[in-house]
Coordinates of C-alpha atoms in Angstrom, one line a residue:
X17 CA 3.5 53.9 40.4
X18 CA 0.9 52.6 38.1
X19 CA 3.2 52.3 34.9
X20 CA 4.4 49.1 35.4
X21 CA 0.6 48.2 34.8
X22 CA 0.7 49.4 31.3
X23 CA 0.7 46.8 28.4
X24 CA 1.3 49.6 25.8
X25 CA 3.7 52.7 26.6
X26 CA 0.5 54.8 24.9
X27 CA -1.8 53.9 27.7
X28 CA -3.3 56.6 29.8
X29 CA -6.5 55.8 31.1
X30 CA -8.1 52.6 32.4
X31 CA -11.6 51.6 33.3
X32 CA -12.3 50.1 36.7
X33 CA -13.0 46.3 35.6
X34 CA -9.8 46.5 33.6
X35 CA -7.7 48.2 36.4
X36 CA -9.0 45.4 38.8
X37 CA -7.9 42.7 36.6
X38 CA -4.5 44.0 36.0
X39 CA -4.1 44.6 39.7
X40 CA -5.2 41.0 40.3
X41 CA -2.5 39.8 37.5
X42 CA 0.4 41.7 39.1
X43 CA -0.6 40.2 42.6
X44 CA -0.5 36.9 41.4
X45 CA 2.8 37.3 39.5
X46 CA 4.5 38.4 42.7
X47 CA 2.9 36.1 45.4
X48 CA 2.9 32.1 45.1
X49 CA 0.1 30.2 45.4
X50 CA -2.6 32.6 45.1
X51 CA -6.2 31.8 45.3
X52 CA -9.3 34.0 45.5
X53 CA -12.3 33.8 47.7
X54 CA -15.5 32.5 46.1
X55 CA -19.2 33.2 47.0
X56 CA -21.3 30.5 48.4
X57 CA -24.0 29.0 46.5
X58 CA -27.3 30.8 46.3
X59 CA -30.2 29.8 48.2
X60 CA -33.6 29.5 47.1
X61 CA -36.2 32.5 47.3
X62 CA -37.2 31.6 50.9
X63 CA -33.8 31.0 52.4
X64 CA -33.9 27.4 52.1
X65 CA -31.6 25.0 50.2
X66 CA -33.3 23.7 47.2
X67 CA -33.6 19.9 47.1
X68 CA -31.8 18.3 44.3
X69 CA -34.4 16.7 41.8
X70 CA -34.2 12.9 41.7
X71 CA -33.3 11.4 38.4
X72 CA -36.3 9.8 36.7
X73 CA -34.5 8.4 33.8
X74 CA -34.1 9.6 30.1
X75 CA -31.9 11.9 28.7
X76 CA -31.4 14.4 31.4
X77 CA -30.3 11.9 34.0
X78 CA -27.5 10.5 31.4
X79 CA -26.3 14.2 30.7
X80 CA -26.2 14.7 34.5
X81 CA -24.2 11.8 34.7
X82 CA -21.6 12.5 32.1
X83 CA -21.1 15.8 33.5
X84 CA -20.4 14.5 37.0
X85 CA -18.1 11.9 35.2
X86 CA -16.2 14.9 33.4
X87 CA -16.1 16.9 36.5
X88 CA -14.3 14.1 38.4
X89 CA -12.1 13.4 35.7
X90 CA -11.3 17.0 35.6
X91 CA -10.5 17.1 39.2
X92 CA -8.4 13.8 39.1
X93 CA -6.2 15.4 36.3
X94 CA -5.6 18.6 38.4
X95 CA -4.6 16.8 41.3
X96 CA -2.3 14.7 39.5
X97 CA -0.5 17.7 38.1
X98 CA -0.5 19.4 41.2
X99 CA 1.2 16.2 42.7
X100 CA 3.8 15.8 39.8
X101 CA 5.1 19.3 39.1
X102 CA 8.2 17.7 37.5
X103 CA 6.2 16.6 34.8
X104 CA 5.3 20.1 33.6
X105 CA 7.5 21.4 31.0
X106 CA 9.5 18.2 30.4
X107 CA 9.8 17.4 26.6
X108 CA 10.9 14.4 25.2
X109 CA 12.2 16.1 22.1
X110 CA 15.6 17.2 23.9
X111 CA 18.3 15.8 21.6
X112 CA 22.0 15.9 21.7
X113 CA 22.2 16.8 18.0
X114 CA 21.0 20.6 18.4
X115 CA 19.9 22.9 20.9
X116 CA 16.9 24.9 19.6
X117 CA 17.2 28.4 21.6
X118 CA 16.4 32.0 20.6
X119 CA 17.2 35.2 22.0
X120 CA 14.5 37.4 23.5
X121 CA 14.6 41.0 25.3
X122 CA 17.3 41.2 27.8
X123 CA 16.1 40.1 31.3
X124 CA 17.1 43.2 33.0
X125 CA 16.6 45.6 29.7
X126 CA 14.2 47.9 31.9
X127 CA 16.9 48.5 34.4
X128 CA 20.5 47.3 33.6
X129 CA 23.0 46.8 36.4
X130 CA 25.7 49.4 37.2
X131 CA 28.0 46.6 37.6
X132 CA 28.6 43.0 36.8
X133 CA 25.4 40.8 37.6
X134 CA 26.9 38.6 39.7
X135 CA 24.0 36.5 40.3
X136 CA 20.7 35.7 38.4
X137 CA 17.8 33.6 40.1
X138 CA 14.5 32.5 39.3
X139 CA 11.6 32.7 41.7
X140 CA 9.7 29.3 42.1
X141 CA 6.6 30.4 40.2
X142 CA 8.7 30.9 37.0
X143 CA 7.4 34.4 36.3
X144 CA 9.6 36.4 38.4
X145 CA 13.5 36.9 38.3
X146 CA 16.0 38.7 40.2
X147 CA 19.7 40.2 39.4
X148 CA 22.1 41.4 41.8
X149 CA 25.6 42.7 42.0
X150 CA 28.4 44.8 43.5
X151 CA 26.2 48.2 42.6
X152 CA 24.3 47.0 46.0
X153 CA 21.0 46.7 44.2
X154 CA 18.7 43.9 44.1
X155 CA 16.1 44.2 41.2
X156 CA 13.1 42.0 40.4
X157 CA 11.6 41.6 37.1
X158 CA 8.5 40.2 35.8
X159 CA 9.7 37.9 33.0
X160 CA 7.5 37.5 29.8
X161 CA 10.0 37.8 27.0
X162 CA 9.0 40.7 25.3
X163 CA 9.1 43.6 28.3
X164 CA 10.3 42.1 31.4
X165 CA 8.9 44.8 33.6
X166 CA 11.1 46.1 36.6
X167 CA 8.6 45.3 39.6
X168 CA 11.0 46.5 42.5
X169 CA 14.4 47.8 43.3
X170 CA 15.9 47.1 46.6
X171 CA 19.1 49.0 47.6
X172 CA 21.4 47.0 50.4
X173 CA 23.7 49.6 51.7
X174 CA 27.0 48.8 52.4
X175 CA 26.4 45.3 50.8
X176 CA 28.2 44.5 47.4
X177 CA 26.1 41.4 46.3
X178 CA 28.1 38.6 45.5
X179 CA 25.4 35.7 45.7
X180 CA 21.6 35.9 46.0
X181 CA 18.8 33.3 46.0
X182 CA 14.9 32.8 46.7
X183 CA 13.7 31.0 49.5
X184 CA 11.8 27.4 48.4
X185 CA 8.5 29.1 49.2
X186 CA 9.2 32.3 47.3
X187 CA 8.3 34.7 50.0
X188 CA 11.9 35.9 50.7
X189 CA 15.1 36.3 48.8
X190 CA 18.7 36.2 50.5
X191 CA 21.8 38.1 49.6
X192 CA 25.1 38.3 50.7
X193 CA 28.6 39.7 49.5
X194 CA 31.3 42.1 50.6
X195 CA 30.2 43.2 53.9
X196 CA 29.9 42.1 57.6
X197 CA 26.3 41.5 57.2
X198 CA 23.9 39.8 54.6
X199 CA 20.3 40.6 53.9
X200 CA 17.0 39.0 53.9
X201 CA 14.3 40.6 51.7
X202 CA 10.5 40.2 52.1
X203 CA 9.1 40.0 48.7
X204 CA 5.4 40.7 50.2
X205 CA 6.4 44.2 51.9
X206 CA 9.5 44.7 49.8
X207 CA 11.6 45.6 52.8
X208 CA 15.2 44.3 53.1
X209 CA 16.4 43.5 56.6
X210 CA 20.4 43.6 57.2
X211 CA 21.1 40.6 59.5
X212 CA 23.6 41.5 61.9
X213 CA 26.8 39.6 62.5
X214 CA 26.5 36.0 64.2
X215 CA 27.3 35.7 67.7
X216 CA 30.9 34.8 68.3
X217 CA 31.9 35.3 64.7
X218 CA 33.7 38.4 63.0
X219 CA 33.4 37.7 59.3
X220 CA 34.6 40.2 56.7
X221 CA 32.4 39.2 54.2
X222 CA 30.4 36.1 52.6
X223 CA 30.9 34.2 49.4
X224 CA 27.5 32.3 48.8
X225 CA 24.0 31.8 50.3
X226 CA 22.2 28.7 49.5
X227 CA 18.8 27.9 50.8
X228 CA 17.7 24.4 51.2
X229 CA 14.9 23.0 49.0
X230 CA 13.0 21.8 52.0
X231 CA 12.8 25.5 53.6
X232 CA 14.5 24.5 56.7
X233 CA 18.0 25.6 56.6
X234 CA 20.6 28.1 55.2
X235 CA 24.1 27.2 54.0
X236 CA 26.2 30.3 54.4
X237 CA 29.7 30.2 53.3
X238 CA 32.2 32.7 54.5
X239 CA 35.2 34.6 52.9
X240 CA 37.5 33.0 55.7
X241 CA 36.4 29.3 54.6
X242 CA 34.1 28.6 57.2
X243 CA 30.7 26.8 56.4
X244 CA 27.8 27.7 58.6
X245 CA 24.3 26.2 58.7
X246 CA 21.4 28.7 59.9
X247 CA 17.7 28.4 60.5
X248 CA 15.8 29.6 57.4
X249 CA 12.8 30.8 59.9
X250 CA 14.8 32.5 62.5
X251 CA 18.2 33.0 60.7
X252 CA 19.9 32.0 63.7
X253 CA 23.2 29.9 63.8
X254 CA 22.8 26.3 64.1
X255 CA 26.4 24.8 63.5
X256 CA 29.6 25.4 62.1
X257 CA 30.0 22.6 59.7
X258 CA 33.6 23.6 58.6
X259 CA 35.8 25.9 60.6
X260 CA 37.8 29.1 59.3
X261 CA 41.0 28.2 57.2
X262 CA 42.2 31.8 56.6
X263 CA 45.8 30.6 56.4
X264 CA 45.1 27.5 54.2
X265 CA 46.5 27.3 50.6
X266 CA 43.0 26.8 49.4
X267 CA 41.0 28.9 51.7
X268 CA 38.8 26.3 53.4
X269 CA 35.3 25.5 52.1
X270 CA 35.0 26.6 48.3
X271 CA 31.4 25.7 47.5
X272 CA 28.4 24.0 48.7
X273 CA 25.1 22.4 47.2
X274 CA 22.1 20.5 48.6
X275 CA 20.3 17.3 47.6
X276 CA 17.2 17.9 46.1
X277 CA 15.2 16.9 49.5
X278 CA 17.5 18.9 51.6
X279 CA 18.7 16.0 53.6
X280 CA 22.2 16.0 52.5
X281 CA 24.7 19.0 52.1
X282 CA 27.6 18.5 49.6
X283 CA 30.6 20.8 50.5
X284 CA 34.2 21.1 49.0
X285 CA 37.2 22.3 50.7
X286 CA 40.7 21.9 51.0
X287 CA 43.2 20.4 48.1
X288 CA 43.1 17.3 46.2
X289 CA 39.4 17.8 45.3
X290 CA 38.2 16.8 48.7
X291 CA 34.3 16.5 49.1
X292 CA 32.5 16.0 52.0
X293 CA 28.8 15.0 52.4
X294 CA 27.1 16.3 55.4
X295 CA 23.8 14.9 56.9
X296 CA 22.0 18.0 57.8
X297 CA 19.7 16.9 60.4
X298 CA 22.2 15.1 62.4
X299 CA 24.9 17.9 61.6
X300 CA 27.6 15.2 60.9
X301 CA 30.0 14.4 57.9
X302 CA 28.6 10.9 56.5
X303 CA 31.3 10.2 53.8
X304 CA 34.3 12.5 52.4
X305 CA 35.6 11.4 48.9
X306 CA 37.8 13.2 46.4
X307 CA 36.9 14.7 43.0
X308 CA 39.9 13.8 40.6
X309 CA 39.0 16.5 38.0
X310 CA 41.4 18.9 39.3
X311 CA 43.4 20.0 42.3
X312 CA 40.5 22.2 43.9
X313 CA 36.8 21.6 43.4
X314 CA 35.2 25.1 42.7
X315 CA 31.5 24.2 42.0
X316 CA 28.9 21.6 42.7
X317 CA 25.6 21.0 41.6
X318 CA 23.1 17.9 42.0
X319 CA 20.3 17.1 39.5
X320 CA 16.8 17.5 40.6
X321 CA 15.8 14.0 40.0
X322 CA 18.7 13.2 42.4
X323 CA 20.7 10.7 39.9
X324 CA 23.6 12.8 39.2
X325 CA 26.4 14.7 41.0
X326 CA 28.5 17.4 38.7
X327 CA 31.6 19.0 39.8
X328 CA 33.7 21.8 38.6
X329 CA 37.4 22.1 39.3
X330 CA 39.9 24.9 39.0
X331 CA 41.2 23.2 35.8
X332 CA 38.1 23.8 33.9
X333 CA 37.0 20.3 34.0
X334 CA 33.5 19.1 34.8
X335 CA 33.1 15.8 36.0
X336 CA 29.8 13.7 36.1
X337 CA 29.1 11.1 38.9
X338 CA 26.2 8.8 40.0
X339 CA 24.8 10.0 43.3
X340 CA 24.2 6.6 44.5
X341 CA 28.1 5.9 44.1
X342 CA 29.3 8.9 45.6
X343 CA 26.9 8.5 48.8
X344 CA 27.8 4.6 48.9
X345 CA 31.2 5.1 50.1
X346 CA 34.9 4.8 48.6
X347 CA 36.0 6.8 45.6
X348 CA 33.4 7.2 42.9
X349 CA 34.5 7.2 39.3
X350 CA 33.4 9.6 36.9
X351 CA 30.9 8.8 34.2
X352 CA 32.1 11.5 31.9
X353 CA 34.5 14.4 32.0
X354 CA 33.7 17.7 30.1
X355 CA 37.0 19.4 29.1
X356 CA 35.5 22.2 26.9
X357 CA 36.7 25.0 29.3
X358 CA 40.2 25.8 30.3
X359 CA 39.8 28.1 33.0
X360 CA 38.3 27.5 36.4
X361 CA 34.3 26.9 36.5
X362 CA 32.6 29.7 38.4
X363 CA 29.0 28.5 37.6
X364 CA 27.4 25.1 37.0
X365 CA 23.5 24.2 37.1
X366 CA 21.3 21.2 35.9
X367 CA 18.0 22.2 34.4
X368 CA 14.4 21.1 36.1
X369 CA 14.3 17.8 34.3
X370 CA 17.9 16.5 34.6
X371 CA 18.3 16.4 30.7
X372 CA 20.6 19.5 30.3
X373 CA 23.9 20.5 32.3
X374 CA 25.3 24.0 32.0
X375 CA 28.6 25.4 33.0
X376 CA 30.8 28.5 32.7
X377 CA 33.8 30.4 33.7
X378 CA 34.1 34.2 34.4
X379 CA 37.7 34.0 33.7
X380 CA 37.5 33.7 30.1
X381 CA 35.4 35.3 27.6
X382 CA 32.3 33.3 26.0
X383 CA 33.4 30.4 28.1
X384 CA 30.0 28.9 28.8
X385 CA 29.0 25.3 27.2
X386 CA 25.6 23.3 27.7
X387 CA 25.8 19.5 27.8
X388 CA 23.2 17.0 27.1
X389 CA 23.3 14.1 29.6
X390 CA 21.9 11.3 27.8
X391 CA 24.3 11.5 25.0
X392 CA 27.2 12.8 27.2
X393 CA 28.1 15.4 24.8
X394 CA 28.3 19.0 24.5
X395 CA 26.1 20.7 21.9
X396 CA 28.1 22.0 19.1
X397 CA 25.5 24.8 17.5
X398 CA 25.4 27.1 20.6
X399 CA 27.0 29.2 21.9
X400 CA 28.7 30.4 18.9
X401 CA 31.5 33.1 18.4
X402 CA 28.9 35.5 17.5
X403 CA 26.7 34.9 20.8
X404 CA 27.2 38.0 22.7
X405 CA 27.7 36.5 26.2
X406 CA 30.9 38.5 27.1
X407 CA 32.3 37.3 30.3
X408 CA 29.7 35.0 32.0
X409 CA 29.5 35.9 35.9
X410 CA 26.4 33.7 36.5
X411 CA 23.4 32.0 34.9
X412 CA 20.1 30.2 35.8
X413 CA 17.3 28.1 34.3
X414 CA 14.0 29.0 34.9
X415 CA 12.0 26.7 37.0
X416 CA 10.4 25.1 33.5
X417 CA 13.6 25.5 31.8
X418 CA 11.9 27.5 29.1
X419 CA 14.4 30.3 29.8
X420 CA 18.0 30.6 30.6
X421 CA 19.7 33.7 31.6
X422 CA 23.1 34.9 31.7
X423 CA 24.6 37.7 33.8
X424 CA 27.8 39.2 32.2
X425 CA 30.4 41.8 33.5
X426 CA 28.8 44.6 31.1
X427 CA 25.6 44.8 33.5
X428 CA 23.5 42.8 31.1
X429 CA 21.4 39.6 31.7
X430 CA 20.8 37.7 28.4
X431 CA 17.7 35.9 28.3
X432 CA 17.3 33.0 25.9
X433 CA 14.2 31.1 25.1
X434 CA 14.7 27.1 24.9
X435 CA 12.0 25.7 22.3
X436 CA 12.3 22.3 23.8
X437 CA 10.3 23.5 26.9
X438 CA 6.7 24.9 27.0
X439 CA 6.5 26.1 30.5
X440 CA 8.9 28.9 31.8

């Protein structure tokens, strides 16, 4: 059980202080927003608080004043960084000419999957990532790019995982797939709770689970084409946004995506590229528009800055729209259509700074591309014909875009370092 604390395979004995330090590091890596208690300031010898000495002028007063100013400046800088996390890891060096990328140790090198890696997801702290697939096992890794230690494996009986995601606070992970139940995994205790069938519904399986960014709701996409809205806290059914359409030509709802603030939910369904925009709080559809890139919209993604909406179609076309034009009403016109993939788009995502857009199809070998949004062009230098992507089943950017990981049909989760970004 203590092997995961080792930094070298040859280590056998640890001192007390070193053991405590590594336990603290492991705990901080698995628990978000960790803080440690501090002892109060020491009092005087007789138990009375010492009176601060009054400045009498001279060098000592100037030094104290300078120290106070530096302390206030440091506190202000920390508050600014905490209040603007999107600035961390952003790089102005990302150009559309060449993508600086380097392969590292596979994300799941410590425990490869026994099936295709259907989903890869990153914890909000950027230090943890999970993989899951049809082998009914959810694996949690601590990512450092050199060892990528396996922290935990959670077996989910009778659930072949097709989709998995972390909650916005990082305390839980949700998984669904081929099975009448879906799962909620508590990362603090490592215990998985199999959620029973929802009252009044008999679903044979679920395609995708998408937690909202604000931590309030969960969008659950059923195999029957129904779109369900659940409470993220109680996991109870709040509304059925789209009914089941098992006999429909295109199988009802195909994909969903939340807006960055969680207030809107975009859902595709039916033919002619129909996309609905739902007000999550009021549970009403406020707008319907049509994506002209194909007959059926298979993936939707919204940029973290809220500026863009991207759609992927069954024709392999990725269309880029302005969110303001989409929400305003009418039929929006695409800013750009990427036609670098010939089969249906099955994975689509922006990076954290909304500078990159990646898309892939699992139906063709090495069918994956990365586009630069400022220049509206696909990077020509990567991936190449020698990049061992295989059939890409899933991919995900890390929270700081420092890493990009791909899950393929061989059970491997490849990990690449994007050198444009400092933070993982």
